[in-house]
Amino acid sequence: METELQRTFNLAVDNGINLFDTADSYGTGKLNGQSEKLLGKFIKDYQGQKRVQNDIVIATKFAAYPWRLTPLQFVNACRASLDRIEIEKIGIGQLHWSTANYAPLQEKALWDGLVAMYEQGLVRAVGVSNFGPKQLLKIYDYLKARGVPLVSAQVQFSLLSMGEDQLETKKICDSLGIRLIAYSPLGLGMLTGKYTPDKLPRGPRAFLFRQILPGLRPLLSSLKEIAQKRRKTMPQVAINWCICKGTIPIPGVKSVKQAEENLGALGWRLSSEELAQLEHAASESPTKMIQNIFQTRFVFLITYLKIF
Ligand SMILES: NC(=O)c1ccc[n+]([C@@H]2O[C@H](COP(=O)([O-])OP(=O)(O)OC[C@H]3O[C@@H](n4cnc5c(N)ncnc54)[C@H](OP(=O)(O)O)[C@@H]3O)[C@@H](O)[C@H]2O)c1
């Protein structure tokens, strides 16, 4: 897919997209670290008009692997990411998840690792991912006391994932000046309207979609109705909803066509009536996205599948 992905990257950059999210755990086995390597290659081989080296923000995530037990090991993980991406500084260095639920003693070493990578100038800024409200407040205070600003909190946030925790996290982010990055804004593809219980994707998503899609009829018909009225598409409406909620959505794209379509989520806003209609439809849809016990209060099962 590399040629297509390079073209997709170029198109996104040419259209003003400047934040790319990845992780040191994306790409397993022989492809370990491949996502970061590819992003680095795309930056190097970009031939458009934008100044990619300076203007692009790479947000990568460092996994809280059980063998990363000291701040130095975490800093080394950051150096390894820098080598793979072949850039001088990472835009946002994010802690991929909190270990508070299962290895609370490891947590402080990871937090100190974040502090050290910031102090050593390896990352421009620091962020977290999959932190629930309680842990978010704790790490914010911890970093603040050490003079390190926490700029972003990445959580699963979409019309399929807007429970109390997400809304509470958003409130905290707003009050502390942290930007909420919304991952899986298309519900892994379920909100695009192209999958049905009879038409499932291949791979591990099929299992999840089989459980969730039958309960999504009210939400999917509302998305479709609004999309048709607005002359937009369902993915555009789903992404626009995230923007209207004040988040930074990071939809995953696999082709130029998907990137072109998703760019159409920019430059307009759903009305407050449309937002309310979508949220009502979401609340009427009995099934929600799975949130995982792996993280503080929640994290997404697929994250786990991606890593292992
Ligand atoms: N922090 C974390 O733990 C965590 C966890 C998960 C994801 N993330 C981040 O969030 C990003 C996005 O999340 P995600 O990829 O999991 O889910 P997503 O953005 O909700 O869904 C992306 C998938 O939807 C399909 N799609 C995208 N645009 C489309 C369009 N216009 N029309 C039709 N189908 C379209 C594509 O898959 P198909 O074409 O195959 O259907 C694409 O891979 C990831 O790349 C990652 O950077 C972070």
CSV table of C-alpha atoms and ligand atoms in Angstrom, one decimal:
chain,number,residue,atom,x,y,z
A,1,MET,CA,0.0,0.0,0.0
A,2,GLU,CA,3.0,2.3,0.3
A,3,THR,CA,2.6,4.1,-3.1
A,4,GLU,CA,-1.1,4.8,-2.4
A,5,LEU,CA,-0.3,5.9,1.2
A,6,GLN,CA,2.4,8.3,0.0
A,7,ARG,CA,-0.1,9.8,-2.4
A,8,THR,CA,-2.7,10.0,0.5
A,9,PHE,CA,-0.1,11.7,2.7
A,10,ASN,CA,0.8,14.2,0.0
A,11,LEU,CA,-2.9,15.0,-0.6
A,12,ALA,CA,-3.6,15.5,3.1
A,13,VAL,CA,-0.5,17.8,3.5
A,14,ASP,CA,-1.3,19.8,0.3
A,15,ASN,CA,-4.8,20.4,1.8
A,16,GLY,CA,-3.5,21.8,5.1
A,17,ILE,CA,-3.5,18.6,7.3
A,18,ASN,CA,-0.5,18.9,9.6
A,19,LEU,CA,-1.1,16.5,12.5
A,20,PHE,CA,-0.3,12.8,12.0
A,21,ASP,CA,-0.8,10.3,14.8
A,22,THR,CA,1.2,7.1,15.1
A,23,ALA,CA,2.6,4.8,17.8
A,24,ASP,CA,5.8,2.8,18.4
A,25,SER,CA,3.6,-0.3,18.7
A,26,TYR,CA,1.9,0.1,15.3
A,27,GLY,CA,3.2,-2.7,13.2
A,28,THR,CA,3.8,-6.1,14.8
A,29,GLY,CA,6.3,-8.9,14.3
A,30,LYS,CA,8.6,-8.2,11.4
A,31,LEU,CA,6.8,-5.0,10.8
A,32,ASN,CA,7.6,-3.6,14.2
A,33,GLY,CA,7.7,0.2,14.1
A,34,GLN,CA,6.7,0.2,10.4
A,35,SER,CA,4.0,2.9,10.9
A,36,GLU,CA,6.6,5.3,12.2
A,37,LYS,CA,9.1,4.4,9.5
A,38,LEU,CA,6.5,4.9,6.8
A,39,LEU,CA,5.6,8.3,8.1
A,40,GLY,CA,9.2,9.3,8.1
A,41,LYS,CA,9.5,8.1,4.5
A,42,PHE,CA,6.4,10.0,3.5
A,43,ILE,CA,7.8,13.2,4.9
A,44,LYS,CA,11.1,12.7,3.2
A,45,ASP,CA,9.6,11.9,-0.2
A,46,TYR,CA,6.9,14.5,-0.1
A,47,GLN,CA,7.2,16.8,-3.2
A,48,GLY,CA,4.5,19.4,-2.7
A,49,GLN,CA,4.7,23.0,-1.8
A,50,LYS,CA,4.4,22.8,2.0
A,51,ARG,CA,7.4,22.9,4.3
A,52,VAL,CA,6.8,19.4,5.8
A,53,GLN,CA,10.0,19.2,7.8
A,54,ASN,CA,9.1,22.2,9.9
A,55,ASP,CA,5.3,22.4,9.8
A,56,ILE,CA,4.2,18.8,10.3
A,57,VAL,CA,3.4,17.7,13.8
A,58,ILE,CA,4.1,14.0,14.4
A,59,ALA,CA,2.3,12.8,17.4
A,60,THR,CA,3.6,9.3,18.4
A,61,LYS,CA,2.7,7.2,21.3
A,62,PHE,CA,5.1,5.2,23.5
A,63,ALA,CA,3.7,1.9,24.7
A,64,ALA,CA,3.7,1.3,28.5
A,65,TYR,CA,5.2,-2.1,27.9
A,66,PRO,CA,5.8,-4.1,31.1
A,67,TRP,CA,9.6,-4.1,30.4
A,68,ARG,CA,9.8,-0.3,30.2
A,69,LEU,CA,10.4,0.1,33.9
A,70,THR,CA,12.6,3.2,34.2
A,71,PRO,CA,12.5,6.7,32.9
A,72,LEU,CA,15.7,6.0,30.9
A,73,GLN,CA,14.0,3.1,29.1
A,74,PHE,CA,11.1,5.3,28.2
A,75,VAL,CA,13.5,8.0,26.9
A,76,ASN,CA,15.3,5.3,24.9
A,77,ALA,CA,11.9,4.4,23.4
A,78,CYS,CA,11.5,8.0,22.3
A,79,ARG,CA,15.0,8.0,20.7
A,80,ALA,CA,14.1,4.8,18.9
A,81,SER,CA,11.0,6.5,17.5
A,82,LEU,CA,13.1,9.5,16.4
A,83,ASP,CA,15.4,7.1,14.6
A,84,ARG,CA,12.6,5.4,12.8
A,85,ILE,CA,10.8,8.6,11.8
A,86,GLU,CA,14.2,10.3,11.0
A,87,ILE,CA,13.2,13.6,12.4
A,88,GLU,CA,14.9,15.8,15.1
A,89,LYS,CA,12.0,16.3,17.4
A,90,ILE,CA,8.7,14.6,17.9
A,91,GLY,CA,5.7,17.0,17.9
A,92,ILE,CA,3.8,15.4,20.7
A,93,GLY,CA,5.2,12.5,22.7
A,94,GLN,CA,2.3,10.6,24.2
A,95,LEU,CA,2.0,8.0,26.8
A,96,HIS,CA,-0.1,5.3,25.0
A,97,TRP,CA,-2.0,4.2,28.1
A,98,SER,CA,-1.9,4.3,31.8
A,99,THR,CA,-0.8,1.3,33.9
A,100,ALA,CA,-2.7,2.6,37.0
A,101,ASN,CA,-5.2,-0.4,36.8
A,102,TYR,CA,-2.7,-3.2,36.8
A,103,ALA,CA,0.9,-1.9,37.5
A,104,PRO,CA,0.5,1.3,39.5
A,105,LEU,CA,4.2,1.3,40.5
A,106,GLN,CA,5.3,1.5,36.9
A,107,GLU,CA,3.3,4.7,36.3
A,108,LYS,CA,5.7,7.1,38.0
A,109,ALA,CA,8.7,5.8,35.9
A,110,LEU,CA,6.7,6.4,32.7
A,111,TRP,CA,5.7,9.9,33.8
A,112,ASP,CA,9.3,10.7,34.7
A,113,GLY,CA,10.3,9.4,31.3
A,114,LEU,CA,7.9,11.9,29.7
A,115,VAL,CA,9.4,14.7,31.8
A,116,ALA,CA,12.9,13.6,30.8
A,117,MET,CA,12.2,13.5,27.0
A,118,TYR,CA,10.7,16.9,27.2
A,119,GLU,CA,13.6,18.3,29.2
A,120,GLN,CA,16.1,16.8,26.8
A,121,GLY,CA,14.3,18.4,23.9
A,122,LEU,CA,13.3,15.2,22.2
A,123,VAL,CA,9.7,16.1,22.1
A,124,ARG,CA,8.1,19.5,21.5
A,125,ALA,CA,5.2,18.7,23.8
A,126,VAL,CA,3.7,15.9,25.9
A,127,GLY,CA,0.4,14.2,25.7
A,128,VAL,CA,-1.5,11.2,27.1
A,129,SER,CA,-3.8,8.6,25.6
A,130,ASN,CA,-6.5,6.4,27.0
A,131,PHE,CA,-6.5,8.2,30.4
A,132,GLY,CA,-9.7,8.5,32.2
A,133,PRO,CA,-10.7,11.7,34.0
A,134,LYS,CA,-9.1,10.8,37.4
A,135,GLN,CA,-5.7,9.8,35.9
A,136,LEU,CA,-5.8,12.8,33.6
A,137,LEU,CA,-6.0,15.2,36.5
A,138,LYS,CA,-3.3,13.4,38.4
A,139,ILE,CA,-0.8,13.4,35.5
A,140,TYR,CA,-1.6,17.0,34.7
A,141,ASP,CA,-0.7,18.1,38.2
A,142,TYR,CA,2.4,15.9,38.2
A,143,LEU,CA,3.7,17.3,35.0
A,144,LYS,CA,2.8,20.9,35.9
A,145,ALA,CA,4.8,20.7,39.1
A,146,ARG,CA,7.8,19.8,36.9
A,147,GLY,CA,7.2,22.6,34.5
A,148,VAL,CA,6.0,20.3,31.6
A,149,PRO,CA,2.8,21.4,29.9
A,150,LEU,CA,0.4,18.6,29.0
A,151,VAL,CA,-1.0,19.6,25.6
A,152,SER,CA,-3.3,16.7,24.5
A,153,ALA,CA,-5.4,13.8,25.7
A,154,GLN,CA,-6.3,11.2,23.1
A,155,VAL,CA,-9.4,9.1,23.7
A,156,GLN,CA,-11.8,7.2,21.7
A,157,PHE,CA,-14.4,9.8,20.9
A,158,SER,CA,-17.2,9.5,18.3
A,159,LEU,CA,-20.9,9.2,18.0
A,160,LEU,CA,-20.4,5.6,19.1
A,161,SER,CA,-18.2,6.6,22.0
A,162,MET,CA,-19.5,9.6,23.9
A,163,GLY,CA,-20.2,8.2,27.3
A,164,GLU,CA,-19.9,10.0,30.7
A,165,ASP,CA,-16.1,9.4,30.8
A,166,GLN,CA,-15.5,11.0,27.5
A,167,LEU,CA,-17.7,14.0,28.3
A,168,GLU,CA,-16.0,14.4,31.7
A,169,THR,CA,-12.6,14.1,30.0
A,170,LYS,CA,-13.6,16.8,27.5
A,171,LYS,CA,-14.7,19.1,30.4
A,172,ILE,CA,-11.4,18.6,32.2
A,173,CYS,CA,-9.5,19.2,29.0
A,174,ASP,CA,-11.4,22.5,28.3
A,175,SER,CA,-10.8,23.7,31.9
A,176,LEU,CA,-7.0,23.0,31.8
A,177,GLY,CA,-6.3,24.1,28.2
A,178,ILE,CA,-5.6,20.5,27.0
A,179,ARG,CA,-6.7,19.6,23.4
A,180,LEU,CA,-8.8,16.4,23.2
A,181,ILE,CA,-7.7,14.3,20.2
A,182,ALA,CA,-10.6,12.0,19.1
A,183,TYR,CA,-9.4,8.6,17.9
A,184,SER,CA,-11.5,6.2,15.9
A,185,PRO,CA,-13.9,9.0,15.0
A,186,LEU,CA,-15.5,6.8,12.4
A,187,GLY,CA,-16.1,3.9,14.8
A,188,LEU,CA,-13.4,2.0,12.9
A,189,GLY,CA,-15.5,2.3,9.7
A,190,MET,CA,-18.9,1.5,11.2
A,191,LEU,CA,-20.1,5.1,10.9
A,192,THR,CA,-19.3,5.3,7.2
A,193,GLY,CA,-22.4,3.4,6.3
A,194,LYS,CA,-20.6,0.9,4.1
A,195,TYR,CA,-20.7,-2.0,6.5
A,196,THR,CA,-23.9,-4.0,7.5
A,197,PRO,CA,-24.3,-7.2,9.5
A,198,ASP,CA,-24.3,-8.9,6.1
A,199,LYS,CA,-21.4,-7.0,4.7
A,200,LEU,CA,-18.5,-7.1,7.2
A,201,PRO,CA,-14.9,-6.2,6.8
A,202,ARG,CA,-12.3,-8.9,6.8
A,203,GLY,CA,-10.0,-9.4,9.8
A,204,PRO,CA,-10.6,-8.8,13.5
A,205,ARG,CA,-13.1,-6.0,13.0
A,206,ALA,CA,-15.7,-8.5,11.7
A,207,PHE,CA,-16.1,-10.0,15.1
A,208,LEU,CA,-16.7,-6.6,16.7
A,209,PHE,CA,-18.9,-5.2,13.9
A,210,ARG,CA,-21.1,-8.3,14.1
A,211,GLN,CA,-21.9,-7.5,17.7
A,212,ILE,CA,-22.4,-3.7,17.3
A,213,LEU,CA,-23.8,-3.0,13.8
A,214,PRO,CA,-27.3,-4.6,14.4
A,215,GLY,CA,-27.9,-2.0,17.2
A,216,LEU,CA,-26.9,1.0,15.2
A,217,ARG,CA,-29.9,1.5,12.9
A,218,PRO,CA,-31.2,4.7,14.5
A,219,LEU,CA,-27.8,6.3,14.4
A,220,LEU,CA,-26.9,5.2,10.9
A,221,SER,CA,-30.2,6.4,9.5
A,222,SER,CA,-29.9,9.7,11.2
A,223,LEU,CA,-26.3,10.1,9.8
A,224,LYS,CA,-27.6,9.2,6.3
A,225,GLU,CA,-30.6,11.6,6.5
A,226,ILE,CA,-28.4,14.5,7.5
A,227,ALA,CA,-25.7,13.7,5.0
A,228,GLN,CA,-28.3,13.6,2.2
A,229,LYS,CA,-29.9,16.9,3.3
A,230,ARG,CA,-26.5,18.6,3.5
A,231,ARG,CA,-25.1,17.0,0.3
A,232,LYS,CA,-22.4,15.5,2.4
A,233,THR,CA,-21.4,11.9,3.1
A,234,MET,CA,-21.8,9.9,6.3
A,235,PRO,CA,-18.1,9.9,7.1
A,236,GLN,CA,-18.0,13.7,6.6
A,237,VAL,CA,-21.0,14.2,9.0
A,238,ALA,CA,-19.5,11.8,11.6
A,239,ILE,CA,-16.1,13.6,11.5
A,240,ASN,CA,-17.8,17.0,11.5
A,241,TRP,CA,-19.7,16.0,14.7
A,242,CYS,CA,-16.3,15.5,16.4
A,243,ILE,CA,-15.1,18.9,15.2
A,244,CYS,CA,-18.3,20.6,16.4
A,245,LYS,CA,-17.7,19.0,19.9
A,246,GLY,CA,-14.4,20.9,20.0
A,247,THR,CA,-12.1,17.9,19.5
A,248,ILE,CA,-9.4,17.2,17.0
A,249,PRO,CA,-10.5,14.0,15.1
A,250,ILE,CA,-7.8,11.8,13.6
A,251,PRO,CA,-9.7,9.5,11.1
A,252,GLY,CA,-7.6,6.7,9.8
A,253,VAL,CA,-7.4,6.6,6.0
A,254,LYS,CA,-6.2,3.9,3.6
A,255,SER,CA,-6.6,5.5,0.2
A,256,VAL,CA,-6.5,8.8,-1.6
A,257,LYS,CA,-10.3,8.4,-2.2
A,258,GLN,CA,-11.0,8.2,1.6
A,259,ALA,CA,-8.7,11.1,2.3
A,260,GLU,CA,-10.4,13.2,-0.3
A,261,GLU,CA,-13.8,12.4,1.1
A,262,ASN,CA,-12.8,13.1,4.7
A,263,LEU,CA,-11.3,16.4,3.8
A,264,GLY,CA,-14.9,17.3,2.9
A,265,ALA,CA,-15.6,17.3,6.7
A,266,LEU,CA,-13.8,20.6,6.9
A,267,GLY,CA,-15.0,24.2,6.3
A,268,TRP,CA,-18.6,23.8,7.5
A,269,ARG,CA,-20.5,23.1,10.7
A,270,LEU,CA,-23.5,21.0,11.6
A,271,SER,CA,-26.3,23.1,13.2
A,272,SER,CA,-27.2,22.7,16.9
A,273,GLU,CA,-30.4,20.9,15.8
A,274,GLU,CA,-28.5,18.4,13.7
A,275,LEU,CA,-26.0,17.8,16.6
A,276,ALA,CA,-29.0,17.1,18.9
A,277,GLN,CA,-30.6,14.8,16.4
A,278,LEU,CA,-27.4,12.8,16.0
A,279,GLU,CA,-26.8,12.6,19.7
A,280,HIS,CA,-30.4,11.5,20.3
A,281,ALA,CA,-30.1,8.8,17.6
A,282,ALA,CA,-26.9,7.7,19.2
A,283,SER,CA,-28.6,7.4,22.6
A,284,GLU,CA,-31.4,5.4,20.9
A,285,SER,CA,-28.9,2.9,19.5
A,286,PRO,CA,-28.6,0.2,22.0
A,287,THR,CA,-25.0,-0.9,21.4
A,288,LYS,CA,-21.9,1.2,22.0
A,289,MET,CA,-18.3,0.8,21.1
A,290,ILE,CA,-16.5,-1.6,23.4
A,291,GLN,CA,-14.4,0.1,25.9
A,292,ASN,CA,-11.6,-1.9,27.4
A,293,ILE,CA,-10.7,-2.8,30.9
A,294,PHE,CA,-7.0,-2.5,30.0
A,295,GLN,CA,-6.9,1.2,30.7
A,296,THR,CA,-8.1,3.6,33.3
A,297,ARG,CA,-11.9,3.3,33.1
A,298,PHE,CA,-11.7,2.7,29.4
A,299,VAL,CA,-9.7,2.0,26.3
A,300,PHE,CA,-10.5,0.4,23.0
A,301,LEU,CA,-10.2,-3.3,22.4
A,302,ILE,CA,-8.7,-2.8,19.0
A,303,THR,CA,-5.8,-0.9,20.5
A,304,TYR,CA,-5.0,-4.1,22.3
A,305,LEU,CA,-5.3,-6.1,19.1
A,306,LYS,CA,-3.1,-3.6,17.2
A,307,ILE,CA,-0.4,-3.9,19.8
A,308,PHE,CA,-0.3,-7.6,20.3
B,1,LIG,N1,-4.7,5.9,21.3
B,1,LIG,C1,-5.2,4.8,21.0
B,1,LIG,O1,-5.2,3.8,21.7
B,1,LIG,C2,-5.8,4.6,19.6
B,1,LIG,C3,-6.6,3.5,19.3
B,1,LIG,C4,-7.1,3.4,18.0
B,1,LIG,C5,-6.8,4.3,17.0
B,1,LIG,N2,-6.0,5.4,17.3
B,1,LIG,C6,-5.6,6.4,16.3
B,1,LIG,O2,-6.7,6.9,15.7
B,1,LIG,C7,-6.6,6.7,14.3
B,1,LIG,C8,-7.9,6.5,13.6
B,1,LIG,O3,-8.6,5.5,14.3
B,1,LIG,P1,-9.0,4.1,13.5
B,1,LIG,O4,-8.3,4.0,12.3
B,1,LIG,O5,-8.9,3.1,14.6
B,1,LIG,O6,-10.6,4.3,13.3
B,1,LIG,P2,-11.5,5.3,12.4
B,1,LIG,O7,-10.8,6.5,12.1
B,1,LIG,O8,-12.8,5.4,13.1
B,1,LIG,O9,-11.8,4.4,11.1
B,1,LIG,C9,-10.9,4.4,10.1
B,1,LIG,C10,-11.3,3.3,9.0
B,1,LIG,O10,-12.5,3.7,8.4
B,1,LIG,C11,-12.4,3.4,7.0
B,1,LIG,N3,-12.6,4.8,6.4
B,1,LIG,C12,-12.0,5.9,6.6
B,1,LIG,N4,-12.4,6.9,5.9
B,1,LIG,C13,-13.4,6.4,5.1
B,1,LIG,C14,-14.3,6.9,4.1
B,1,LIG,N5,-14.3,8.2,3.8
B,1,LIG,N6,-15.2,6.0,3.5
B,1,LIG,C15,-15.2,4.7,3.9
B,1,LIG,N7,-14.4,4.2,4.8
B,1,LIG,C16,-13.5,5.0,5.4
B,1,LIG,C17,-11.1,2.8,6.7
B,1,LIG,O11,-11.1,1.4,6.9
B,1,LIG,P3,-11.7,0.4,5.7
B,1,LIG,O12,-11.6,1.1,4.4
B,1,LIG,O13,-10.9,-0.8,5.8
B,1,LIG,O14,-13.1,0.2,6.2
B,1,LIG,C18,-10.2,3.4,7.9
B,1,LIG,O15,-9.1,2.6,8.2
B,1,LIG,C19,-5.6,5.5,14.1
B,1,LIG,O16,-5.0,5.6,12.9
B,1,LIG,C20,-4.7,5.8,15.3
B,1,LIG,O17,-3.7,6.8,14.9
B,1,LIG,C21,-5.5,5.5,18.6
